[in-house]
Each structure stands twice: as C-alpha cells, then as structure tokens.
PDB file of C-alpha atoms and ligand atoms in Angstrom:
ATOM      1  CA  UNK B   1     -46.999 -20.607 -26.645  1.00 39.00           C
ATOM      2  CA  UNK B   2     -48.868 -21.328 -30.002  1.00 40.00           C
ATOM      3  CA  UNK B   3     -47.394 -20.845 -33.436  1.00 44.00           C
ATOM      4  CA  UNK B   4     -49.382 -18.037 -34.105  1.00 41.00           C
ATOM      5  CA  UNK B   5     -48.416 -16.600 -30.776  1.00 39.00           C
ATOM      6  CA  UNK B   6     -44.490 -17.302 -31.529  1.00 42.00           C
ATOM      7  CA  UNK B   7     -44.852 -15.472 -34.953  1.00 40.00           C
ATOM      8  CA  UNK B   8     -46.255 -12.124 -33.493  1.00 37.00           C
ATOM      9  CA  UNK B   9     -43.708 -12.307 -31.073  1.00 36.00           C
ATOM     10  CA  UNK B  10     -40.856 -13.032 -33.704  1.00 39.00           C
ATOM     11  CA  UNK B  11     -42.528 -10.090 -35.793  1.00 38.00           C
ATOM     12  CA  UNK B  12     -42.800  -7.503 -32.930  1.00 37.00           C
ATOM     13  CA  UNK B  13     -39.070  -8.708 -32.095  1.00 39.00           C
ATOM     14  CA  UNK B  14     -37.607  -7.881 -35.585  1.00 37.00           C
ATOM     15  CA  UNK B  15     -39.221  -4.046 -35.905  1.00 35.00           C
ATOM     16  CA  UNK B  16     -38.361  -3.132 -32.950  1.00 36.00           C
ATOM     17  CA  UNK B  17     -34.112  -4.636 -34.053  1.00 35.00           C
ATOM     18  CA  UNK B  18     -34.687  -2.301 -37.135  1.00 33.00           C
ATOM     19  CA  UNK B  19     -36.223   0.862 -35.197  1.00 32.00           C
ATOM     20  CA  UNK B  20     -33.051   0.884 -33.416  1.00 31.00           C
ATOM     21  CA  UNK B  21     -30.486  -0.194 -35.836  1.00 31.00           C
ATOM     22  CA  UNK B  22     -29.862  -2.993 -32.878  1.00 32.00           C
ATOM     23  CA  UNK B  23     -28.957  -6.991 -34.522  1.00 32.00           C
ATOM     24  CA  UNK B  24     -29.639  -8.508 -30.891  1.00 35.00           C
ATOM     25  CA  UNK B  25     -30.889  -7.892 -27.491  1.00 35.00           C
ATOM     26  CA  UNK B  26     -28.363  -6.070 -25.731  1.00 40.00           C
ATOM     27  CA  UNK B  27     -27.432  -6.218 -21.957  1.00 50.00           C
ATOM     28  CA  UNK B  28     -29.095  -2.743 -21.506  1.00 50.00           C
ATOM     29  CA  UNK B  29     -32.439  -4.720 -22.178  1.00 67.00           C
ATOM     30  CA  UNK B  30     -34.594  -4.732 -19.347  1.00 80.00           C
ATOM     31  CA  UNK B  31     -36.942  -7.567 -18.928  1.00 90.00           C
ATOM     32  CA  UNK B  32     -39.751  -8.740 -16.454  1.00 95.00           C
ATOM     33  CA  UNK B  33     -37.486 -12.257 -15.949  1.00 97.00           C
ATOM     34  CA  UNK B  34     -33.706 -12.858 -17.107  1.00 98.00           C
ATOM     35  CA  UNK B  35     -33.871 -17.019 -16.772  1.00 98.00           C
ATOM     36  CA  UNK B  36     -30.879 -18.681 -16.332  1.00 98.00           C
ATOM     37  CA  UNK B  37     -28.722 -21.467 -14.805  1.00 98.00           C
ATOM     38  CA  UNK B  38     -25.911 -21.880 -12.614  1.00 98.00           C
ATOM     39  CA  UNK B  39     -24.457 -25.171 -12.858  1.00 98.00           C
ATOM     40  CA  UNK B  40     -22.580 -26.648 -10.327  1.00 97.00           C
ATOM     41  CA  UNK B  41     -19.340 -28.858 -11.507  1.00 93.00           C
ATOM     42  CA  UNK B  42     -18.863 -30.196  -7.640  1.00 92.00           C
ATOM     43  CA  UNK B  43     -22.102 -31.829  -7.636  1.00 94.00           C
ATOM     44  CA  UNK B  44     -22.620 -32.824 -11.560  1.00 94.00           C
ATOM     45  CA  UNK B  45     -21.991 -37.334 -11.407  1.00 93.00           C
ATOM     46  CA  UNK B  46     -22.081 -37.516 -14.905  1.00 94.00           C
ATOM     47  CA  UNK B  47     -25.134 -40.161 -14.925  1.00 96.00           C
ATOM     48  CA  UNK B  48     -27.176 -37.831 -17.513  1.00 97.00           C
ATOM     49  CA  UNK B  49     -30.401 -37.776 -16.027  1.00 98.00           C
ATOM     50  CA  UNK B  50     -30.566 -34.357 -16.704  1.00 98.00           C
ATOM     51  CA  UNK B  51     -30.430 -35.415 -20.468  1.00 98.00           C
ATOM     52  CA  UNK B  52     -33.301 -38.561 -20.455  1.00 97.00           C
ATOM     53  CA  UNK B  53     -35.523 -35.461 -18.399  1.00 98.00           C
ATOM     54  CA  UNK B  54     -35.070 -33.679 -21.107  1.00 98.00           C
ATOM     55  CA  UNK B  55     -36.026 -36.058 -24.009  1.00 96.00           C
ATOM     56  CA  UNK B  56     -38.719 -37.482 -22.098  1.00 95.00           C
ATOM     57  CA  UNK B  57     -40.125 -33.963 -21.169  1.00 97.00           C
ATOM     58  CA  UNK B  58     -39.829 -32.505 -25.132  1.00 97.00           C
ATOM     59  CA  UNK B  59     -40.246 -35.716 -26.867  1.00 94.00           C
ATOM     60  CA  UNK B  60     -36.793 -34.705 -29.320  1.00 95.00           C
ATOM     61  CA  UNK B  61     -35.832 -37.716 -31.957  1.00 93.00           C
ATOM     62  CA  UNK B  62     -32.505 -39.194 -32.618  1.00 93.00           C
ATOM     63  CA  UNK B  63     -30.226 -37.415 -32.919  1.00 95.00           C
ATOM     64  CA  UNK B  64     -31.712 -33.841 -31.338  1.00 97.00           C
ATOM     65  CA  UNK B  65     -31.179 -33.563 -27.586  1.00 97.00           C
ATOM     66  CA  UNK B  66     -31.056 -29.986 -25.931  1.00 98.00           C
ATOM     67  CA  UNK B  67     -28.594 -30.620 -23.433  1.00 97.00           C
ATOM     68  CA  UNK B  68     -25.392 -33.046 -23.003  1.00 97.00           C
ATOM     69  CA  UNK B  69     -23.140 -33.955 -20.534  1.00 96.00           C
ATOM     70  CA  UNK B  70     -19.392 -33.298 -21.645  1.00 93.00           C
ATOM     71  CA  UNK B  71     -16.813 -35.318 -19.439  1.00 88.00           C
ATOM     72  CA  UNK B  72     -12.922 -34.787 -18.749  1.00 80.00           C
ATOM     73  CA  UNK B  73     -10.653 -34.922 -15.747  1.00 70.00           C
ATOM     74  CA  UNK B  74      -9.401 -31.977 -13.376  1.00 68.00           C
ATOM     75  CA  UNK B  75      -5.881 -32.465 -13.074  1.00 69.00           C
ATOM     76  CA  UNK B  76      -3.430 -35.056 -14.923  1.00 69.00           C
ATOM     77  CA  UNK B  77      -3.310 -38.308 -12.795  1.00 73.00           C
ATOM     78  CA  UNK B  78      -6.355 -40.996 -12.781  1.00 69.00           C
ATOM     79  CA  UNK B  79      -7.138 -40.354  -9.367  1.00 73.00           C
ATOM     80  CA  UNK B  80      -7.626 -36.701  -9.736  1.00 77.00           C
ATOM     81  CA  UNK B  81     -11.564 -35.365  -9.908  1.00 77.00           C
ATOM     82  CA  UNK B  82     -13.449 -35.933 -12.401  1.00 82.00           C
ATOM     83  CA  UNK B  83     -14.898 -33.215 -14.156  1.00 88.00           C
ATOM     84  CA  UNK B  84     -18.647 -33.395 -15.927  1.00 93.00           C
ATOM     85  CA  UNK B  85     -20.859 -30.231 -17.301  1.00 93.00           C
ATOM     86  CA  UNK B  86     -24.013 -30.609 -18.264  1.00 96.00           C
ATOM     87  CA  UNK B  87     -24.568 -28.351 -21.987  1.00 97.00           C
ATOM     88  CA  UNK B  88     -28.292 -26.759 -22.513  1.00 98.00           C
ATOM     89  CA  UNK B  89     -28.413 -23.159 -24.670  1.00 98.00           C
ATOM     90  CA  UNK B  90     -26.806 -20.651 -22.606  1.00 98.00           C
ATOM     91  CA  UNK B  91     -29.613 -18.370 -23.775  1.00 98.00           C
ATOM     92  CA  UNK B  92     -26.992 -15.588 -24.084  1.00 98.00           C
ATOM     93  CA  UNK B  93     -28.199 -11.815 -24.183  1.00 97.00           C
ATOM     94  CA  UNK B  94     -26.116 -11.405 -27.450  1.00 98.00           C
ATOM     95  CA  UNK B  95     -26.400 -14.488 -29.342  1.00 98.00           C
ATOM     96  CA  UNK B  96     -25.041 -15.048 -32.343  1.00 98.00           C
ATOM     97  CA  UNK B  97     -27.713 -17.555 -33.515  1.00 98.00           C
ATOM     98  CA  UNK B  98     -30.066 -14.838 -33.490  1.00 98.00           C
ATOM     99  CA  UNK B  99     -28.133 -12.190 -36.102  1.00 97.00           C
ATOM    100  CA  UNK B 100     -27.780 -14.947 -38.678  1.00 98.00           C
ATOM    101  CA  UNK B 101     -31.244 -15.880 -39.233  1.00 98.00           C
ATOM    102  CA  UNK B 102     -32.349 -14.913 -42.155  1.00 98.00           C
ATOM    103  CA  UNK B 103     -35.972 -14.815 -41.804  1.00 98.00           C
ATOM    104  CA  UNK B 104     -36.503 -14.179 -38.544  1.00 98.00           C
ATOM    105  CA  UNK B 105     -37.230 -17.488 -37.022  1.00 98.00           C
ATOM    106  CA  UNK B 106     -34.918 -17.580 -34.072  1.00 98.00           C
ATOM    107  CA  UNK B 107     -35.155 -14.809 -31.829  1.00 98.00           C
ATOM    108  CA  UNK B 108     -34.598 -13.839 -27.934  1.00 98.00           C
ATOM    109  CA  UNK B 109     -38.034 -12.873 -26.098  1.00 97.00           C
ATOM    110  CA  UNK B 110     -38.398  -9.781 -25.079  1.00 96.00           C
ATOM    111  CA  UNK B 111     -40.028 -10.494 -21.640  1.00 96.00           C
ATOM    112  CA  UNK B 112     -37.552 -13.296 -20.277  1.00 97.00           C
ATOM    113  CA  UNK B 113     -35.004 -13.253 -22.718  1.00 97.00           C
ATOM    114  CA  UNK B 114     -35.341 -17.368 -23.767  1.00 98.00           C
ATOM    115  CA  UNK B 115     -33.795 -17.988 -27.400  1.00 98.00           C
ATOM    116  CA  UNK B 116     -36.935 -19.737 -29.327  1.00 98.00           C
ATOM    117  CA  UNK B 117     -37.199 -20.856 -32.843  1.00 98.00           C
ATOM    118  CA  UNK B 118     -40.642 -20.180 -34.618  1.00 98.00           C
ATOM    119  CA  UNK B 119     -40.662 -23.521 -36.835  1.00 97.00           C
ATOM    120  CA  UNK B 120     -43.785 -21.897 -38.906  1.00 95.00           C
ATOM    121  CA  UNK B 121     -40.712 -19.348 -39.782  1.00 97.00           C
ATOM    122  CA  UNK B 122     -37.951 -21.857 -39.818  1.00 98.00           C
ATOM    123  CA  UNK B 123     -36.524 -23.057 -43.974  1.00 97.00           C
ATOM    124  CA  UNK B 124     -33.740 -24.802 -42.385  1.00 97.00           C
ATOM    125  CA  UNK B 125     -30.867 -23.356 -43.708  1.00 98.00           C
ATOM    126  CA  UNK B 126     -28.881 -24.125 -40.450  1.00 98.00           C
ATOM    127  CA  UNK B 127     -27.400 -20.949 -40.437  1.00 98.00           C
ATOM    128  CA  UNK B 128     -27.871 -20.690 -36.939  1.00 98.00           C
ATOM    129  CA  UNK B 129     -25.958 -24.180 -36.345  1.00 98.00           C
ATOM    130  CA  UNK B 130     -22.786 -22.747 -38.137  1.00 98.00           C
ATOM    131  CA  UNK B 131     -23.449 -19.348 -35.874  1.00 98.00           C
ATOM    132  CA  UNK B 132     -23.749 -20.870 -32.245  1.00 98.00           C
ATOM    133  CA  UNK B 133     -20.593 -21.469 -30.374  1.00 98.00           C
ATOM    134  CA  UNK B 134     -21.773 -23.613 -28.615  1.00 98.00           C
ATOM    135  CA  UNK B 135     -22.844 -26.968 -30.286  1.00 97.00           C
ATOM    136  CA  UNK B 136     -26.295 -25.628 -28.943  1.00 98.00           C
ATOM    137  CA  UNK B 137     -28.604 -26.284 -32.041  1.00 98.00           C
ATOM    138  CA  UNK B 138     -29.504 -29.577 -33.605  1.00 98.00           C
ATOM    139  CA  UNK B 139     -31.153 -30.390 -37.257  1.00 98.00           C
ATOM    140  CA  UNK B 140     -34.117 -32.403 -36.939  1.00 96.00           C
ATOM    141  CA  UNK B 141     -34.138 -34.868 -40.070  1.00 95.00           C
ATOM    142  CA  UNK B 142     -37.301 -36.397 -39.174  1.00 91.00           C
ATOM    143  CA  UNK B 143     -35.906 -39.697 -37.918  1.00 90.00           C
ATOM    144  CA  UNK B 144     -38.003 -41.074 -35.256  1.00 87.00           C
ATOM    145  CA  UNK B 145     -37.269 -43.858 -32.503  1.00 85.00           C
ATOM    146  CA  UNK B 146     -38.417 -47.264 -32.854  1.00 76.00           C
ATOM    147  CA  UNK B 147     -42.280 -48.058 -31.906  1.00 68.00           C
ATOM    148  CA  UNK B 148     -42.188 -47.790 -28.463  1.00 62.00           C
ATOM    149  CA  UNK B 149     -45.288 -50.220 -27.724  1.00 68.00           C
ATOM    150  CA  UNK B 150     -47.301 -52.519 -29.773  1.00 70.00           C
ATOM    151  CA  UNK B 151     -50.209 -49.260 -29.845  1.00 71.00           C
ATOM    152  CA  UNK B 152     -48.006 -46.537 -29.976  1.00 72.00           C
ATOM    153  CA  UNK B 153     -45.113 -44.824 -31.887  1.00 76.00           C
ATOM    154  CA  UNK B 154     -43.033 -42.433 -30.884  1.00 75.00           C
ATOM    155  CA  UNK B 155     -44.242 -40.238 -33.433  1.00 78.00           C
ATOM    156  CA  UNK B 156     -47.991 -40.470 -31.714  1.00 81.00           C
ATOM    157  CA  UNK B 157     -46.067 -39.039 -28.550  1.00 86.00           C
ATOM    158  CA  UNK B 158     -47.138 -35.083 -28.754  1.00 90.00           C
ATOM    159  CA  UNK B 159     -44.747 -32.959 -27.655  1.00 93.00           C
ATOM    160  CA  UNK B 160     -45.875 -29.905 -25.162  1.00 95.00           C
ATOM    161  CA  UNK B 161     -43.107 -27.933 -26.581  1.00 96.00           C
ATOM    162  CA  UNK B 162     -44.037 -24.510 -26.667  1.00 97.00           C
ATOM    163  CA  UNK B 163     -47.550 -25.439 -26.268  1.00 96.00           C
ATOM    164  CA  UNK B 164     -48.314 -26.749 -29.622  1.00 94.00           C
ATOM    165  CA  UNK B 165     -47.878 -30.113 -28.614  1.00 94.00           C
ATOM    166  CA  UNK B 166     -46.831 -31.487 -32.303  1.00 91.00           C
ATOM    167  CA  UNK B 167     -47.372 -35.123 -33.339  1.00 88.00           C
ATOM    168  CA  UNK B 168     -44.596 -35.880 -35.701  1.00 83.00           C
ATOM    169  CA  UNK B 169     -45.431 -36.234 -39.189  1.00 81.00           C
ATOM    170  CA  UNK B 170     -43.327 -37.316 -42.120  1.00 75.00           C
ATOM    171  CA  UNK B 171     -41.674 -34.290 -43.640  1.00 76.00           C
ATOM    172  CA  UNK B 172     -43.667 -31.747 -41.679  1.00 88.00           C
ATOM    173  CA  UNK B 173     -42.259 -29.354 -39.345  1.00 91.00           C
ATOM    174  CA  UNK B 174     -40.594 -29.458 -36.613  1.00 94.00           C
ATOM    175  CA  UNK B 175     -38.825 -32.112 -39.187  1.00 94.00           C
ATOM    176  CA  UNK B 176     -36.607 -30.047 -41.234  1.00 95.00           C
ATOM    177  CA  UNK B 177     -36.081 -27.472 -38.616  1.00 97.00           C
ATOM    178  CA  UNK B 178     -33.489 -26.060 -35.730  1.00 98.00           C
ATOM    179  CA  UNK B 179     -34.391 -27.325 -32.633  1.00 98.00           C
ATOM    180  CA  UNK B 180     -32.671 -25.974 -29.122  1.00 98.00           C
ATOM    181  CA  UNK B 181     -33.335 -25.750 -25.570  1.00 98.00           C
ATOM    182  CA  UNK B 182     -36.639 -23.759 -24.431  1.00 98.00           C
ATOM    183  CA  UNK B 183     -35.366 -23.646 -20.644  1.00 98.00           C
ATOM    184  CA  UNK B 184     -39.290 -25.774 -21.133  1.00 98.00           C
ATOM    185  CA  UNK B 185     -40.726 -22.500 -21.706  1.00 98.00           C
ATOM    186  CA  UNK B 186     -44.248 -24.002 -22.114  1.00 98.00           C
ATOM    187  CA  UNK B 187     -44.160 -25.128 -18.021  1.00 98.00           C
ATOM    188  CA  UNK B 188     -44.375 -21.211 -17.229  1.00 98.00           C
ATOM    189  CA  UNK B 189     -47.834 -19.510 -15.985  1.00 97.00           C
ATOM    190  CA  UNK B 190     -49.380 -17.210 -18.079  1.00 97.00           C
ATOM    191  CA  UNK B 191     -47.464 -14.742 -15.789  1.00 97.00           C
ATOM    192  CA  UNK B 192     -44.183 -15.871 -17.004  1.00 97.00           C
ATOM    193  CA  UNK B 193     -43.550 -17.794 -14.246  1.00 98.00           C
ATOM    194  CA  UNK B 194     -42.444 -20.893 -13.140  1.00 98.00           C
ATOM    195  CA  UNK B 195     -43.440 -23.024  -9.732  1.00 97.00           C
ATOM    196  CA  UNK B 196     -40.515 -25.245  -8.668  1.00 96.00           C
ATOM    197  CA  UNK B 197     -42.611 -26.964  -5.961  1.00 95.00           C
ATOM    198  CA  UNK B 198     -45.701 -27.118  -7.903  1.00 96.00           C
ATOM    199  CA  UNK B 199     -43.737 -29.309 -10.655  1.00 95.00           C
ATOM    200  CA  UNK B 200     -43.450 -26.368 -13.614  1.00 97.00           C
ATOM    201  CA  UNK B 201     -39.697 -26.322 -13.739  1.00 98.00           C
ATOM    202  CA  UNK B 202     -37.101 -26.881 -16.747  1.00 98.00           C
ATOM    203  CA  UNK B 203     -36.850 -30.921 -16.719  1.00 98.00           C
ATOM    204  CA  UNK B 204     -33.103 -31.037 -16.576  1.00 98.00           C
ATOM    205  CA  UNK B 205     -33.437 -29.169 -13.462  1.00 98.00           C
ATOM    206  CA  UNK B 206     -35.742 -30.857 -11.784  1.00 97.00           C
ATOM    207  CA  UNK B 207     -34.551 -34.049 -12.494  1.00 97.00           C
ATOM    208  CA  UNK B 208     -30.667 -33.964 -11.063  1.00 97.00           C
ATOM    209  CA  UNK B 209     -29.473 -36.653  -8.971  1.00 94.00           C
ATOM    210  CA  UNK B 210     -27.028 -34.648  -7.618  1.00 93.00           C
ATOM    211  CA  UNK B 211     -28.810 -31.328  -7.779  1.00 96.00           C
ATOM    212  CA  UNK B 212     -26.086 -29.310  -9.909  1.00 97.00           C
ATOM    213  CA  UNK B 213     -28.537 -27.665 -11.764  1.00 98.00           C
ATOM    214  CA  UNK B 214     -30.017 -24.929 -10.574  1.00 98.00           C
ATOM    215  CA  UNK B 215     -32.883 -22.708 -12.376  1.00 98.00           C
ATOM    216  CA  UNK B 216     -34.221 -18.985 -11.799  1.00 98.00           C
ATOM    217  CA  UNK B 217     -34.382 -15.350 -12.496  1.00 98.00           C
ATOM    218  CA  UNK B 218     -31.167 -13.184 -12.221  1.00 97.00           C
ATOM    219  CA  UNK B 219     -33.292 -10.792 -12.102  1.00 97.00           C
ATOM    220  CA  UNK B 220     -34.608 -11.556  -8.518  1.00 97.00           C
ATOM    221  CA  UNK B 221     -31.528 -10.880  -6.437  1.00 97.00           C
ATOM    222  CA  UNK B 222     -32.742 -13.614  -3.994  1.00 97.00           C
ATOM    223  CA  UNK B 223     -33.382 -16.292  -6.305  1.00 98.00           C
ATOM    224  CA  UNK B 224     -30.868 -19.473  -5.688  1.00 97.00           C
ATOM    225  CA  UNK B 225     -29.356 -18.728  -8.693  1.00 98.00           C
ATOM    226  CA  UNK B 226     -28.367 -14.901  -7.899  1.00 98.00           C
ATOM    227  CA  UNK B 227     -27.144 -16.205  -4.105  1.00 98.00           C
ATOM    228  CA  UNK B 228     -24.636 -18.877  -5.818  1.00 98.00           C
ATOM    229  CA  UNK B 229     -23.098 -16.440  -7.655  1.00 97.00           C
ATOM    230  CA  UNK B 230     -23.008 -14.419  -4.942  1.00 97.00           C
ATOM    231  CA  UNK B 231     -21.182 -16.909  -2.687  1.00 96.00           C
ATOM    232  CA  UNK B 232     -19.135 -19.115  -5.327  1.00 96.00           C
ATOM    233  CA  UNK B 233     -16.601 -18.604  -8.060  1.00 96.00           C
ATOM    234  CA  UNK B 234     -18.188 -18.850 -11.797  1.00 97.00           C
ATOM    235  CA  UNK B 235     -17.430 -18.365 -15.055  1.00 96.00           C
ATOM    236  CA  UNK B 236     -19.169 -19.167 -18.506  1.00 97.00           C
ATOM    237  CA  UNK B 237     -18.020 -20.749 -21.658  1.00 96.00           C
ATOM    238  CA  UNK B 238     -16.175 -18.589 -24.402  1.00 97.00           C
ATOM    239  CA  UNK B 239     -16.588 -14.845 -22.664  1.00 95.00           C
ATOM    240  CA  UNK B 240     -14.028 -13.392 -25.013  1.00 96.00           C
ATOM    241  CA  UNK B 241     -16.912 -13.771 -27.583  1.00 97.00           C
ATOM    242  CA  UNK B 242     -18.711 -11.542 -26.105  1.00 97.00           C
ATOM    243  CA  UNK B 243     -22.326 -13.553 -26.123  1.00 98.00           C
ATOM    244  CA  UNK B 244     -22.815 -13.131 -22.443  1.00 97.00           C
ATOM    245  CA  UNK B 245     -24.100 -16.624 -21.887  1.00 98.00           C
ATOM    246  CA  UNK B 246     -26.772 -16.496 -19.343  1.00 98.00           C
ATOM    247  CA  UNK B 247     -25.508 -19.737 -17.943  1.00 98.00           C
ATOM    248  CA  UNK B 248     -22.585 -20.066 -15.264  1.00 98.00           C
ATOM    249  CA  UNK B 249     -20.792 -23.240 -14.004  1.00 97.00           C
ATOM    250  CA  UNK B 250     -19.277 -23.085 -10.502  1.00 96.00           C
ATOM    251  CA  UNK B 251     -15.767 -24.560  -9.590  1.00 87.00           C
TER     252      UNK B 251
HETATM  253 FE1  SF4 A 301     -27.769 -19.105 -29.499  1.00 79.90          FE
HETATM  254 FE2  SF4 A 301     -25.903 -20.948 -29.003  1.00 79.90          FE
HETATM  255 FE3  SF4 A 301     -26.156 -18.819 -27.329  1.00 79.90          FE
HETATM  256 FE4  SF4 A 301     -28.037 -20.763 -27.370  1.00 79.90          FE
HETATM  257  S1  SF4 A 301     -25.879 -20.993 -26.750  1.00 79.90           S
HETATM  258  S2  SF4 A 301     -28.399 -18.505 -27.420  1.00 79.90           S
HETATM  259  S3  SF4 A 301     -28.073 -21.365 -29.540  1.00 79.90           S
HETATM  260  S4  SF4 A 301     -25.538 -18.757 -29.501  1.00 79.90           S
HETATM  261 FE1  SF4 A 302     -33.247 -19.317 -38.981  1.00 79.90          FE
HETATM  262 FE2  SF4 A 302     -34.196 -21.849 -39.263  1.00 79.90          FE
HETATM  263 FE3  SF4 A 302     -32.134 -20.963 -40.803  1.00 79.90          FE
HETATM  264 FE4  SF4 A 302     -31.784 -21.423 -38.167  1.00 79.90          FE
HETATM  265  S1  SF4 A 302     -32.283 -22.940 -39.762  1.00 79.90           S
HETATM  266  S2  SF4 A 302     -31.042 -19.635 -39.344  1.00 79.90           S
HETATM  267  S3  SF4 A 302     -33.785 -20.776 -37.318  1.00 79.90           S
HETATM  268  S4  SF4 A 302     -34.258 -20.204 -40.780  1.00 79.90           S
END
C-alpha cells in the first residue's frame, strides 16, 4: 500500500470514529480478515530467527525491530524448561496506540484489522510509544547500519514496507517516525490475502526453526490458527486491559 493509499485509508478511518462517537475499532467490527498469531511457547528455541526474518524482510535500522524474543525459565530450578516468546504487535481490536494519536497517523484497517502508521501523517510525538503496553513501537532516529558492501549501504537497501519501498534518506521519513509490525502487510494480494506456500507470508512466520509461529485469519474457523485454539490452552498478554490482543501464546 502507497502513501497516498495509507492516507485515504487513515482519513476514511477517522470519520467514520467521529460518525459514531467510537475512539477505536471495537470487537463488534466485522471485517473481511481478522489476522493474527498464535504462538506456541513449546516449540519457540529462543535462536531469534524469527527476529533476523524480520529485519531482513523490512529493512528496520538500529535500534527498530518489530518483534523480540523475551526469555525466562518455567519453574525455579536450572533444569526446569525454559521459557522463550517471541513479541510482534498484537494488533489488538482496541488498541490503545490508536486513541492517542493525535493526527491520525496510526490507525487499525478496516478490512483486516492490521495496526499501520501513515509516516506522511506521522510528527513523531511518540505518543503512541508511551500508549502501547506492550513495548510494541520503536522511534526511528535515522541511524543506519554500517555499509554493508564496498557498492552498497544499507540505506540504498529499499524497503517493500507497505509497498513504498523507501530508500533511507537523512532526516526524511520513515526517520523521525513510529515504526511497528505490519504482520508484512505489503506480501498480501490485492484480495487481502496471503499465500503461505506461494512465499507471501509474515517473515517471522515463515522463517521459524521450530515452527512456533503460526499466521492466519480468525476469521476462517479452519485456518491453523482458529484449530490451535481450538485444541490448546491460550492466553494473551495483559487481558485485564482490555486491548484484546489479537495474538495468543499456547502453554
Ligand atoms: Fe498498538 Fe501496542 Fe496493541 Fe500493537 S500491541 S496494536 S502497538 S497497543
Ligand atoms: Fe501518531 Fe506518529 Fe505521534 Fe505515534 S508518533 S502518536 S503515530 S503522530
């Protein structure tokens, strides 16, 4: 999706929050595609291939890297489990992020729900950092990685992030703006959809070792995702808040 594109969407998004008096896409919404991830903790090895697919796929600088891998231990003695989750947006259908914008630039898509900044939108005010409880949103300051051949820089590296793909340019956007997870938004058809054997699926997802991740549409109730949560015990991070993250993590 273009900039231009992003921007009718974000504009079309915030009339239709003030026609109905509504800060954020409720759980009433109904939407072609709800995308979302259930995360297995059995399976996660903590060796963070999940976040290299990621940098490698959106081209992010230091510093800005849409998911992490958190590590701790099940249980009190050394030789219980260990315990790893891997940390993109939860892409909740209330989230917070959203209602503290003050422009407009972040905002959940009508047709798949996917949180997106607009960084033609985005002044940086980081509002949305302080609002996410999640440690979901990064500030890019423009820093780049070191020339990564004799020909190239890493700033020469487009990235296909929601279709613009963006050459990095000193103190032009997406420098100076919040930058999150897209669930790689740009691999979908022009349908909406993504192809999991033809290659057009989220990076992280595609790329882990010990296939925990797992990508789809809750809204298809035979989709991998919808069977594991079907068959498994889940829960998501902070549900007292009331975000209803649209990402689960098995135990
Ligand atoms: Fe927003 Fe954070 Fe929820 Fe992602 S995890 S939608 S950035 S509140
Ligand atoms: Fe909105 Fe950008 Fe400010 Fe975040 S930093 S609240 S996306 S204007």
């Amino acid at each position: 999706m273009g900039g231009a594109a992003l921007a009718t969407l974000a504009a079309a998004e915030a009339s239709a929050a003030q026609a109905t008096g509504a800060g954020a896409v409720t759980t009433t919404t109904k939407r072609k595609f709800r995308y979302g991830m259930v995360i297995d903790t059995w399976r996660c090895v903590g060796c963070k291939a999940c976040v290299v697919a990621c940098k490698a796929e959106n081209k992010t600088p230091p510093g800005v890297s849409y998911t992490v891998v958190l590590d701790g231990v099940m249980g009190n003695s050394p030789n219980d489990k260990p315990l790893f989750m891997t940390k993109p947006c939860f892409h909740c259908e209330n989230p917070p992020c959203v209602d503290v914008c003050p422009v407009g630039a972040t905002f959940k898509r009508s047709q798949d729900g996917i949180v997106v900044v607009d960084y033609d939108r985005c002044i940086g005010c980081r509002y949305c950092i302080t609002g996410c409880p999640y440690g979901a949103r990064y500030f890019d300051y423009g820093d780049d990685y070191r020339q990564v051949s004799e020909k190239t820089a890493w700033a020469d590296v487009p990235s296909p992030e929601y279709s613009q793909f963006i050459k990095r340019k000193e103190n032009k956007s997406p420098a100076g703006n919040v930058r999150k997870c897209t669930f790689c938004v740009h691999l979908q058809d022009a349908e909406g959809k993504y192809d999991e054997h033809g290659g057009r699926w989220p990076a992280c997802a595609k790329t882990c070792t010990g296939h925990a991740i797992h990508f789809g549409d809750f809204n298809d109730p035979e989709s991998a995702v919808s069977l594991l949560l079907r068959e498994r015990q889940a829960i998501r991070l902070k549900e007292e808040l009331g975000t209803n993250p649209n990402v689960y993590y098995l135990l």
